[in-house]
mmCIF file of C-alpha atoms in Angstrom:
data_model
loop_
_atom_site.group_PDB
_atom_site.id
_atom_site.type_symbol
_atom_site.label_atom_id
_atom_site.label_comp_id
_atom_site.label_asym_id
_atom_site.label_seq_id
_atom_site.Cartn_x
_atom_site.Cartn_y
_atom_site.Cartn_z
ATOM 1 C CA UNK A 1 -15.026 20.645 0.681
ATOM 2 C CA UNK A 2 -17.926 17.849 0.227
ATOM 3 C CA UNK A 3 -15.144 15.226 -0.678
ATOM 4 C CA UNK A 4 -13.550 15.073 2.491
ATOM 5 C CA UNK A 5 -16.398 13.220 4.304
ATOM 6 C CA UNK A 6 -15.819 10.134 1.963
ATOM 7 C CA UNK A 7 -13.703 7.497 2.793
ATOM 8 C CA UNK A 8 -13.167 6.803 -0.809
ATOM 9 C CA UNK A 9 -11.575 9.888 -1.212
ATOM 10 C CA UNK A 10 -9.127 9.717 1.923
ATOM 11 C CA UNK A 11 -8.064 6.121 0.671
ATOM 12 C CA UNK A 12 -7.395 7.292 -2.349
ATOM 13 C CA UNK A 13 -5.310 10.581 -1.392
ATOM 14 C CA UNK A 14 -3.287 8.144 0.671
ATOM 15 C CA UNK A 15 -2.416 6.216 -2.474
ATOM 16 C CA UNK A 16 -1.526 8.883 -3.927
ATOM 17 C CA UNK A 17 0.927 9.437 -1.763
ATOM 18 C CA UNK A 18 2.536 5.945 -1.312
ATOM 19 C CA UNK A 19 2.649 6.010 -4.912
ATOM 20 C CA UNK A 20 4.957 8.981 -5.054
ATOM 21 C CA UNK A 21 6.803 7.545 -2.269
ATOM 22 C CA UNK A 22 7.555 4.308 -3.787
ATOM 23 C CA UNK A 23 8.598 5.894 -7.347
ATOM 24 C CA UNK A 24 10.984 8.489 -5.721
ATOM 25 C CA UNK A 25 13.877 6.867 -6.609
ATOM 26 C CA UNK A 26 12.876 5.952 -10.201
ATOM 27 C CA UNK A 27 15.159 7.626 -12.568
ATOM 28 C CA UNK A 28 13.129 7.068 -15.369
ATOM 29 C CA UNK A 29 11.272 10.335 -14.903
ATOM 30 C CA UNK A 30 8.894 10.078 -17.839
ATOM 31 C CA UNK A 31 7.421 6.903 -16.377
ATOM 32 C CA UNK A 32 7.661 8.110 -12.845
ATOM 33 C CA UNK A 33 5.828 11.628 -14.023
ATOM 34 C CA UNK A 34 3.175 9.645 -15.686
ATOM 35 C CA UNK A 35 2.183 7.083 -12.919
ATOM 36 C CA UNK A 36 2.268 9.721 -10.154
ATOM 37 C CA UNK A 37 0.111 11.884 -12.367
ATOM 38 C CA UNK A 38 -2.505 9.055 -12.680
ATOM 39 C CA UNK A 39 -2.178 8.276 -9.395
ATOM 40 C CA UNK A 40 -2.785 12.232 -8.270
ATOM 41 C CA UNK A 41 -5.817 11.978 -10.766
ATOM 42 C CA UNK A 42 -7.825 9.209 -9.032
ATOM 43 C CA UNK A 43 -8.928 11.259 -5.718
ATOM 44 C CA UNK A 44 -8.560 14.666 -7.676
ATOM 45 C CA UNK A 45 -11.466 13.634 -9.694
ATOM 46 C CA UNK A 46 -13.531 12.329 -6.995
ATOM 47 C CA UNK A 47 -12.714 15.758 -5.267
ATOM 48 C CA UNK A 48 -14.168 17.626 -8.502
ATOM 49 C CA UNK A 49 -16.884 15.861 -8.894
ATOM 50 C CA UNK A 50 -18.287 16.071 -5.792
ATOM 51 C CA UNK A 51 -17.768 20.036 -6.025
ATOM 52 C CA UNK A 52 -20.035 19.866 -9.147
ATOM 53 C CA UNK A 53 -23.720 20.801 -8.710
ATOM 54 C CA UNK A 54 -25.135 18.367 -11.197
ATOM 55 C CA UNK A 55 -25.427 14.979 -10.704
ATOM 56 C CA UNK A 56 -24.461 13.994 -14.407
ATOM 57 C CA UNK A 57 -21.216 15.951 -13.712
ATOM 58 C CA UNK A 58 -20.398 14.213 -10.927
ATOM 59 C CA UNK A 59 -20.706 10.903 -12.673
ATOM 60 C CA UNK A 60 -18.562 12.226 -15.545
ATOM 61 C CA UNK A 61 -15.776 13.032 -13.058
ATOM 62 C CA UNK A 62 -16.210 9.724 -11.088
ATOM 63 C CA UNK A 63 -15.900 8.284 -14.723
ATOM 64 C CA UNK A 64 -12.495 10.074 -14.926
ATOM 65 C CA UNK A 65 -11.378 8.728 -11.863
ATOM 66 C CA UNK A 66 -12.304 5.034 -12.757
ATOM 67 C CA UNK A 67 -10.227 5.768 -15.912
ATOM 68 C CA UNK A 68 -7.380 6.889 -13.929
ATOM 69 C CA UNK A 69 -7.073 4.322 -11.590
ATOM 70 C CA UNK A 70 -7.247 1.755 -14.356
ATOM 71 C CA UNK A 71 -4.277 3.671 -16.206
ATOM 72 C CA UNK A 72 -2.765 3.222 -12.590
ATOM 73 C CA UNK A 73 -3.393 -0.347 -12.168
ATOM 74 C CA UNK A 74 -1.771 -0.633 -16.148
ATOM 75 C CA UNK A 75 1.607 1.353 -15.078
ATOM 76 C CA UNK A 76 1.812 -0.394 -11.430
ATOM 77 C CA UNK A 77 1.973 -4.075 -13.475
ATOM 78 C CA UNK A 78 4.570 -2.554 -16.039
ATOM 79 C CA UNK A 79 6.435 -1.088 -13.192
ATOM 80 C CA UNK A 80 6.732 -4.563 -11.674
ATOM 81 C CA UNK A 81 7.714 -6.159 -14.972
ATOM 82 C CA UNK A 82 10.574 -3.926 -15.751
ATOM 83 C CA UNK A 83 11.857 -3.776 -12.012
ATOM 84 C CA UNK A 84 10.963 -0.039 -11.225
ATOM 85 C CA UNK A 85 8.521 -1.090 -8.302
ATOM 86 C CA UNK A 86 9.122 -4.015 -6.158
ATOM 87 C CA UNK A 87 6.877 -6.956 -6.856
ATOM 88 C CA UNK A 88 5.433 -7.160 -3.331
ATOM 89 C CA UNK A 89 4.727 -3.184 -2.821
ATOM 90 C CA UNK A 90 3.349 -2.902 -6.265
ATOM 91 C CA UNK A 91 0.921 -5.933 -5.626
ATOM 92 C CA UNK A 92 -0.522 -4.456 -2.522
ATOM 93 C CA UNK A 93 -0.615 -0.956 -4.337
ATOM 94 C CA UNK A 94 -2.857 -2.659 -7.290
ATOM 95 C CA UNK A 95 -4.522 -4.345 -4.688
ATOM 96 C CA UNK A 96 -5.644 -1.111 -3.039
ATOM 97 C CA UNK A 97 -6.335 0.610 -6.283
ATOM 98 C CA UNK A 98 -8.735 -2.135 -7.496
ATOM 99 C CA UNK A 99 -10.814 -1.913 -4.163
ATOM 100 C CA UNK A 100 -10.725 1.855 -4.259
ATOM 101 C CA UNK A 101 -11.878 1.528 -8.593
ATOM 102 C CA UNK A 102 -14.576 -1.125 -6.835
ATOM 103 C CA UNK A 103 -16.089 1.752 -4.704
ATOM 104 C CA UNK A 104 -16.036 4.329 -6.967
ATOM 105 C CA UNK A 105 -17.893 2.249 -9.376
ATOM 106 C CA UNK A 106 -20.294 1.383 -7.277
ATOM 107 C CA UNK A 107 -20.854 5.111 -6.104
ATOM 108 C CA UNK A 108 -20.838 6.092 -9.712
ATOM 109 C CA UNK A 109 -24.006 3.166 -9.828
ATOM 110 C CA UNK A 110 -25.938 4.804 -6.518
ATOM 111 C CA UNK A 111 -25.709 8.415 -8.486
ATOM 112 C CA UNK A 112 -26.892 7.049 -11.764
ATOM 113 C CA UNK A 113 -29.753 5.545 -9.971
ATOM 114 C CA UNK A 114 -30.814 8.804 -8.354
ATOM 115 C CA UNK A 115 -30.926 10.252 -12.309
ATOM 116 C CA UNK A 116 -33.538 7.325 -12.962
ATOM 117 C CA UNK A 117 -35.703 8.343 -10.160
#
C-alpha cells in the first residue's frame, strides 16, 4: 500500500488508536461510536485516496479525511466539555488532530498544484 510510506497516515493511525483507548470506558455508546468512527475515518480516507489512480480522486479522499478530522476536533471539544474526556488528554488529541489536518491540507494543495501543471 502506498499510504504506508506517508508519515501523516501513520500519525493518523496512531491517533485513531489513542481515540479508542481514551474512550474505551465511556458508557455513552452513541458518543463513543461516533468519535471512534470519525477518528478511524481520518487514516482510512488517506489510505483509500492513495490507492486511487487519479489525482482528482486522491484529492477527494483527502478532503473526506479533512472533514473527518474537523468532526473529530468538534467531538473531542464536546467530550471534554461534558466530562467524558479528561481535559489535558483531550487537548493533546485535539492538537495532534489539528497537526494532522494541516499536513493533509498541504498534501491536498500539492496534489491540486499537480493538476494545474
